[in-house]
Amino acid sequence: MIYGVFIINDSGKPRLMKFYEQTPVDKQQHIVRETYQTISRRSDRNCNFVENVGFWAKDTKLVYKKYATLFFIFAVDASESELGIIDLIQVFVEALDTYFESVSELEVIFHPDKVHYVLDEIIMGGLVLETDKSLLIDTISKQTAEAADPSLKSELADAFKTLRR
């Protein structure tokens, strides 16, 4: 199970926090701070996962990957494959890259709703839903096209009026 997904810049500012378990806000802030401190201290030569992290549950691992100035961090339980999660991070970043044409920290800051939408297409409730990059990108493209199509909005409005009658 995935406990949380974080995007943190290299200065330690969280740009996205998504917890899949009920966690009080003060504990969320503590977890994100400790997560960043743990990962930022590691050398680039170290592997991209950390086991037995003290501030999480007993069998929690942090799996991360750094792209430019952003750390993409997944907190997972012991049953998850580290390489599978690294691949999932790659799919997530490539989907964001396709959605924004070039993912950057500014895109994550100014379009958190879109980042959450992409993440929700991949993970729901801590479980992985989709890992096929082409299917994911197709779904996101359709959603983007539907949002931009004014005729679809009028069709939806007509459908709601019909349902009200």
PDB file of C-alpha atoms in Angstrom:
ATOM      1  CA  MET A   1       0.000   0.000   0.000  1.00  0.00           C
ATOM      2  CA  ILE A   2       1.073   3.554  -0.650  1.00  0.00           C
ATOM      3  CA  TYR A   3       0.836   5.755   2.445  1.00  0.00           C
ATOM      4  CA  GLY A   4       1.681   9.067   0.833  1.00  0.00           C
ATOM      5  CA  VAL A   5       3.020  10.879  -2.213  1.00  0.00           C
ATOM      6  CA  PHE A   6       5.049  14.057  -1.942  1.00  0.00           C
ATOM      7  CA  ILE A   7       6.689  16.477  -4.303  1.00  0.00           C
ATOM      8  CA  ILE A   8       9.250  18.581  -2.451  1.00  0.00           C
ATOM      9  CA  ASN A   9      11.667  21.051  -3.988  1.00  0.00           C
ATOM     10  CA  ASP A  10      15.367  20.957  -3.192  1.00  0.00           C
ATOM     11  CA  SER A  11      14.901  23.751  -0.621  1.00  0.00           C
ATOM     12  CA  GLY A  12      12.505  21.596   1.393  1.00  0.00           C
ATOM     13  CA  LYS A  13       9.242  23.294   0.437  1.00  0.00           C
ATOM     14  CA  PRO A  14       6.433  20.789  -0.156  1.00  0.00           C
ATOM     15  CA  ARG A  15       4.744  21.361  -3.506  1.00  0.00           C
ATOM     16  CA  LEU A  16       2.335  18.416  -3.254  1.00  0.00           C
ATOM     17  CA  MET A  17       1.310  16.338  -0.251  1.00  0.00           C
ATOM     18  CA  LYS A  18      -1.127  13.478  -0.598  1.00  0.00           C
ATOM     19  CA  PHE A  19      -1.725  11.152   2.349  1.00  0.00           C
ATOM     20  CA  TYR A  20      -3.769   7.989   1.865  1.00  0.00           C
ATOM     21  CA  GLU A  21      -4.396   7.503   5.578  1.00  0.00           C
ATOM     22  CA  GLN A  22      -6.090   9.833   8.044  1.00  0.00           C
ATOM     23  CA  THR A  23      -3.269  11.948   9.493  1.00  0.00           C
ATOM     24  CA  PRO A  24      -3.551  15.130  11.605  1.00  0.00           C
ATOM     25  CA  VAL A  25      -2.135  18.263   9.973  1.00  0.00           C
ATOM     26  CA  ASP A  26       0.600  18.770  12.562  1.00  0.00           C
ATOM     27  CA  LYS A  27       1.788  15.186  12.075  1.00  0.00           C
ATOM     28  CA  GLN A  28       1.668  15.654   8.267  1.00  0.00           C
ATOM     29  CA  GLN A  29       3.977  18.635   8.547  1.00  0.00           C
ATOM     30  CA  HIS A  30       6.339  16.714  10.817  1.00  0.00           C
ATOM     31  CA  ILE A  31       6.370  13.740   8.419  1.00  0.00           C
ATOM     32  CA  VAL A  32       7.093  15.904   5.382  1.00  0.00           C
ATOM     33  CA  ARG A  33       9.877  17.760   7.212  1.00  0.00           C
ATOM     34  CA  GLU A  34      11.494  14.516   8.410  1.00  0.00           C
ATOM     35  CA  THR A  35      11.070  12.927   4.985  1.00  0.00           C
ATOM     36  CA  TYR A  36      12.874  15.805   3.302  1.00  0.00           C
ATOM     37  CA  GLN A  37      15.660  15.834   5.897  1.00  0.00           C
ATOM     38  CA  THR A  38      16.171  12.095   5.501  1.00  0.00           C
ATOM     39  CA  ILE A  39      16.334  12.203   1.708  1.00  0.00           C
ATOM     40  CA  SER A  40      18.266  15.452   1.268  1.00  0.00           C
ATOM     41  CA  ARG A  41      21.121  14.168   3.446  1.00  0.00           C
ATOM     42  CA  ARG A  42      21.664  11.169   1.206  1.00  0.00           C
ATOM     43  CA  SER A  43      24.402  11.142  -1.402  1.00  0.00           C
ATOM     44  CA  ASP A  44      23.527  10.887  -5.088  1.00  0.00           C
ATOM     45  CA  ARG A  45      25.454   7.613  -5.082  1.00  0.00           C
ATOM     46  CA  ASN A  46      23.015   5.987  -2.650  1.00  0.00           C
ATOM     47  CA  CYS A  47      20.065   3.945  -3.854  1.00  0.00           C
ATOM     48  CA  ASN A  48      16.688   5.643  -4.206  1.00  0.00           C
ATOM     49  CA  PHE A  49      14.928   4.039  -1.269  1.00  0.00           C
ATOM     50  CA  VAL A  50      15.205   4.205   2.490  1.00  0.00           C
ATOM     51  CA  GLU A  51      13.930   1.453   4.779  1.00  0.00           C
ATOM     52  CA  ASN A  52      12.991   1.530   8.475  1.00  0.00           C
ATOM     53  CA  VAL A  53      12.115   5.191   8.601  1.00  0.00           C
ATOM     54  CA  GLY A  54      11.447   5.980  12.261  1.00  0.00           C
ATOM     55  CA  PHE A  55       8.769   8.649  11.881  1.00  0.00           C
ATOM     56  CA  TRP A  56       6.458   6.431   9.789  1.00  0.00           C
ATOM     57  CA  ALA A  57       4.856   3.111  10.621  1.00  0.00           C
ATOM     58  CA  LYS A  58       7.127   0.150  11.386  1.00  0.00           C
ATOM     59  CA  ASP A  59       7.576  -1.321   7.884  1.00  0.00           C
ATOM     60  CA  THR A  60       7.496   1.879   5.820  1.00  0.00           C
ATOM     61  CA  LYS A  61       9.939   2.585   3.002  1.00  0.00           C
ATOM     62  CA  LEU A  62      10.582   5.861   1.222  1.00  0.00           C
ATOM     63  CA  VAL A  63      11.133   5.493  -2.506  1.00  0.00           C
ATOM     64  CA  TYR A  64      12.163   8.644  -4.330  1.00  0.00           C
ATOM     65  CA  LYS A  65      13.597  10.062  -7.486  1.00  0.00           C
ATOM     66  CA  LYS A  66      14.905  13.559  -8.171  1.00  0.00           C
ATOM     67  CA  TYR A  67      14.056  15.405 -11.364  1.00  0.00           C
ATOM     68  CA  ALA A  68      15.698  18.828 -11.763  1.00  0.00           C
ATOM     69  CA  THR A  69      14.787  20.668  -8.535  1.00  0.00           C
ATOM     70  CA  LEU A  70      11.979  18.351  -7.386  1.00  0.00           C
ATOM     71  CA  PHE A  71      12.015  15.208  -5.275  1.00  0.00           C
ATOM     72  CA  PHE A  72       9.152  12.826  -6.086  1.00  0.00           C
ATOM     73  CA  ILE A  73       8.719  10.727  -2.943  1.00  0.00           C
ATOM     74  CA  PHE A  74       6.425   7.763  -2.299  1.00  0.00           C
ATOM     75  CA  ALA A  75       5.989   6.339   1.211  1.00  0.00           C
ATOM     76  CA  VAL A  76       5.044   2.668   0.870  1.00  0.00           C
ATOM     77  CA  ASP A  77       4.723  -0.431   3.022  1.00  0.00           C
ATOM     78  CA  ALA A  78       7.131  -3.375   2.963  1.00  0.00           C
ATOM     79  CA  SER A  79       5.014  -5.358   0.480  1.00  0.00           C
ATOM     80  CA  GLU A  80       5.648  -2.884  -2.353  1.00  0.00           C
ATOM     81  CA  SER A  81       8.526  -3.439  -4.759  1.00  0.00           C
ATOM     82  CA  GLU A  82      11.064  -0.620  -4.740  1.00  0.00           C
ATOM     83  CA  LEU A  83      11.727  -0.975  -8.457  1.00  0.00           C
ATOM     84  CA  GLY A  84       7.998  -1.054  -9.165  1.00  0.00           C
ATOM     85  CA  ILE A  85       7.532   2.209  -7.270  1.00  0.00           C
ATOM     86  CA  ILE A  86      10.482   3.828  -9.060  1.00  0.00           C
ATOM     87  CA  ASP A  87       8.801   2.820 -12.327  1.00  0.00           C
ATOM     88  CA  LEU A  88       5.525   4.283 -11.012  1.00  0.00           C
ATOM     89  CA  ILE A  89       7.308   7.557 -10.243  1.00  0.00           C
ATOM     90  CA  GLN A  90       8.638   7.536 -13.820  1.00  0.00           C
ATOM     91  CA  VAL A  91       5.106   7.003 -15.196  1.00  0.00           C
ATOM     92  CA  PHE A  92       3.796   9.832 -12.984  1.00  0.00           C
ATOM     93  CA  VAL A  93       6.512  12.253 -14.132  1.00  0.00           C
ATOM     94  CA  GLU A  94       6.080  11.316 -17.804  1.00  0.00           C
ATOM     95  CA  ALA A  95       2.305  11.799 -17.523  1.00  0.00           C
ATOM     96  CA  LEU A  96       2.857  15.225 -15.949  1.00  0.00           C
ATOM     97  CA  ASP A  97       5.403  16.026 -18.640  1.00  0.00           C
ATOM     98  CA  THR A  98       2.873  15.155 -21.331  1.00  0.00           C
ATOM     99  CA  TYR A  99       0.081  17.067 -19.599  1.00  0.00           C
ATOM    100  CA  PHE A 100       2.126  20.245 -19.109  1.00  0.00           C
ATOM    101  CA  GLU A 101       4.404  19.729 -22.138  1.00  0.00           C
ATOM    102  CA  SER A 102       7.316  20.225 -19.737  1.00  0.00           C
ATOM    103  CA  VAL A 103       6.818  19.630 -16.043  1.00  0.00           C
ATOM    104  CA  SER A 104       8.476  22.141 -13.749  1.00  0.00           C
ATOM    105  CA  GLU A 105       8.114  23.373 -10.211  1.00  0.00           C
ATOM    106  CA  LEU A 106       6.030  26.306 -11.436  1.00  0.00           C
ATOM    107  CA  GLU A 107       3.547  23.969 -13.107  1.00  0.00           C
ATOM    108  CA  VAL A 108       3.152  22.035  -9.865  1.00  0.00           C
ATOM    109  CA  ILE A 109       2.697  25.280  -7.878  1.00  0.00           C
ATOM    110  CA  PHE A 110       0.201  26.969 -10.204  1.00  0.00           C
ATOM    111  CA  HIS A 111      -1.770  23.895 -11.301  1.00  0.00           C
ATOM    112  CA  PRO A 112      -2.145  21.670  -8.229  1.00  0.00           C
ATOM    113  CA  ASP A 113      -5.603  20.558  -9.353  1.00  0.00           C
ATOM    114  CA  LYS A 114      -4.178  19.116 -12.564  1.00  0.00           C
ATOM    115  CA  VAL A 115      -1.310  17.423 -10.709  1.00  0.00           C
ATOM    116  CA  HIS A 116      -3.818  15.858  -8.314  1.00  0.00           C
ATOM    117  CA  TYR A 117      -5.950  14.752 -11.265  1.00  0.00           C
ATOM    118  CA  VAL A 118      -3.006  12.955 -12.855  1.00  0.00           C
ATOM    119  CA  LEU A 119      -2.064  11.380  -9.527  1.00  0.00           C
ATOM    120  CA  ASP A 120      -5.672  10.267  -8.950  1.00  0.00           C
ATOM    121  CA  GLU A 121      -5.652   8.547 -12.335  1.00  0.00           C
ATOM    122  CA  ILE A 122      -2.633   6.527 -11.180  1.00  0.00           C
ATOM    123  CA  ILE A 123      -3.337   5.966  -7.456  1.00  0.00           C
ATOM    124  CA  MET A 124      -6.609   5.875  -5.560  1.00  0.00           C
ATOM    125  CA  GLY A 125      -6.866   5.189  -1.847  1.00  0.00           C
ATOM    126  CA  GLY A 126      -3.242   4.079  -1.655  1.00  0.00           C
ATOM    127  CA  LEU A 127      -3.634   1.429  -4.366  1.00  0.00           C
ATOM    128  CA  VAL A 128      -2.189   1.608  -7.857  1.00  0.00           C
ATOM    129  CA  LEU A 129      -4.908   1.848 -10.510  1.00  0.00           C
ATOM    130  CA  GLU A 130      -3.025   2.394 -13.731  1.00  0.00           C
ATOM    131  CA  THR A 131       0.575   1.970 -14.838  1.00  0.00           C
ATOM    132  CA  ASP A 132       0.143   1.885 -18.607  1.00  0.00           C
ATOM    133  CA  LYS A 133       1.581   5.212 -19.715  1.00  0.00           C
ATOM    134  CA  SER A 134      -0.175   5.311 -23.094  1.00  0.00           C
ATOM    135  CA  LEU A 135      -3.610   4.558 -21.582  1.00  0.00           C
ATOM    136  CA  LEU A 136      -3.007   7.121 -18.855  1.00  0.00           C
ATOM    137  CA  ILE A 137      -1.975   9.815 -21.327  1.00  0.00           C
ATOM    138  CA  ASP A 138      -4.984   8.985 -23.519  1.00  0.00           C
ATOM    139  CA  THR A 139      -7.351   9.384 -20.543  1.00  0.00           C
ATOM    140  CA  ILE A 140      -5.747  12.679 -19.545  1.00  0.00           C
ATOM    141  CA  SER A 141      -5.892  13.957 -23.137  1.00  0.00           C
ATOM    142  CA  LYS A 142      -9.588  13.123 -23.364  1.00  0.00           C
ATOM    143  CA  GLN A 143     -10.284  14.900 -20.091  1.00  0.00           C
ATOM    144  CA  THR A 144      -8.367  17.968 -21.266  1.00  0.00           C
ATOM    145  CA  ALA A 145     -10.215  17.997 -24.600  1.00  0.00           C
ATOM    146  CA  GLU A 146     -13.586  17.639 -22.870  1.00  0.00           C
ATOM    147  CA  ALA A 147     -12.802  20.508 -20.530  1.00  0.00           C
ATOM    148  CA  ALA A 148     -11.912  22.748 -23.473  1.00  0.00           C
ATOM    149  CA  ASP A 149     -14.935  21.762 -25.632  1.00  0.00           C
ATOM    150  CA  PRO A 150     -17.797  24.268 -25.105  1.00  0.00           C
ATOM    151  CA  SER A 151     -20.299  22.111 -27.038  1.00  0.00           C
ATOM    152  CA  LEU A 152     -19.818  19.328 -24.512  1.00  0.00           C
ATOM    153  CA  LYS A 153     -20.663  21.724 -21.689  1.00  0.00           C
ATOM    154  CA  SER A 154     -23.941  22.652 -23.379  1.00  0.00           C
ATOM    155  CA  GLU A 155     -24.720  18.956 -23.976  1.00  0.00           C
ATOM    156  CA  LEU A 156     -24.147  18.272 -20.291  1.00  0.00           C
ATOM    157  CA  ALA A 157     -26.348  21.205 -19.301  1.00  0.00           C
ATOM    158  CA  ASP A 158     -29.133  19.882 -21.584  1.00  0.00           C
ATOM    159  CA  ALA A 159     -28.765  16.406 -20.082  1.00  0.00           C
ATOM    160  CA  PHE A 160     -29.092  17.795 -16.541  1.00  0.00           C
ATOM    161  CA  LYS A 161     -32.187  19.804 -17.537  1.00  0.00           C
ATOM    162  CA  THR A 162     -33.735  16.631 -18.954  1.00  0.00           C
ATOM    163  CA  LEU A 163     -32.977  14.732 -15.749  1.00  0.00           C
ATOM    164  CA  ARG A 164     -34.602  17.446 -13.615  1.00  0.00           C
ATOM    165  CA  ARG A 165     -37.897  17.126 -15.484  1.00  0.00           C
TER     166      ARG A 165
END
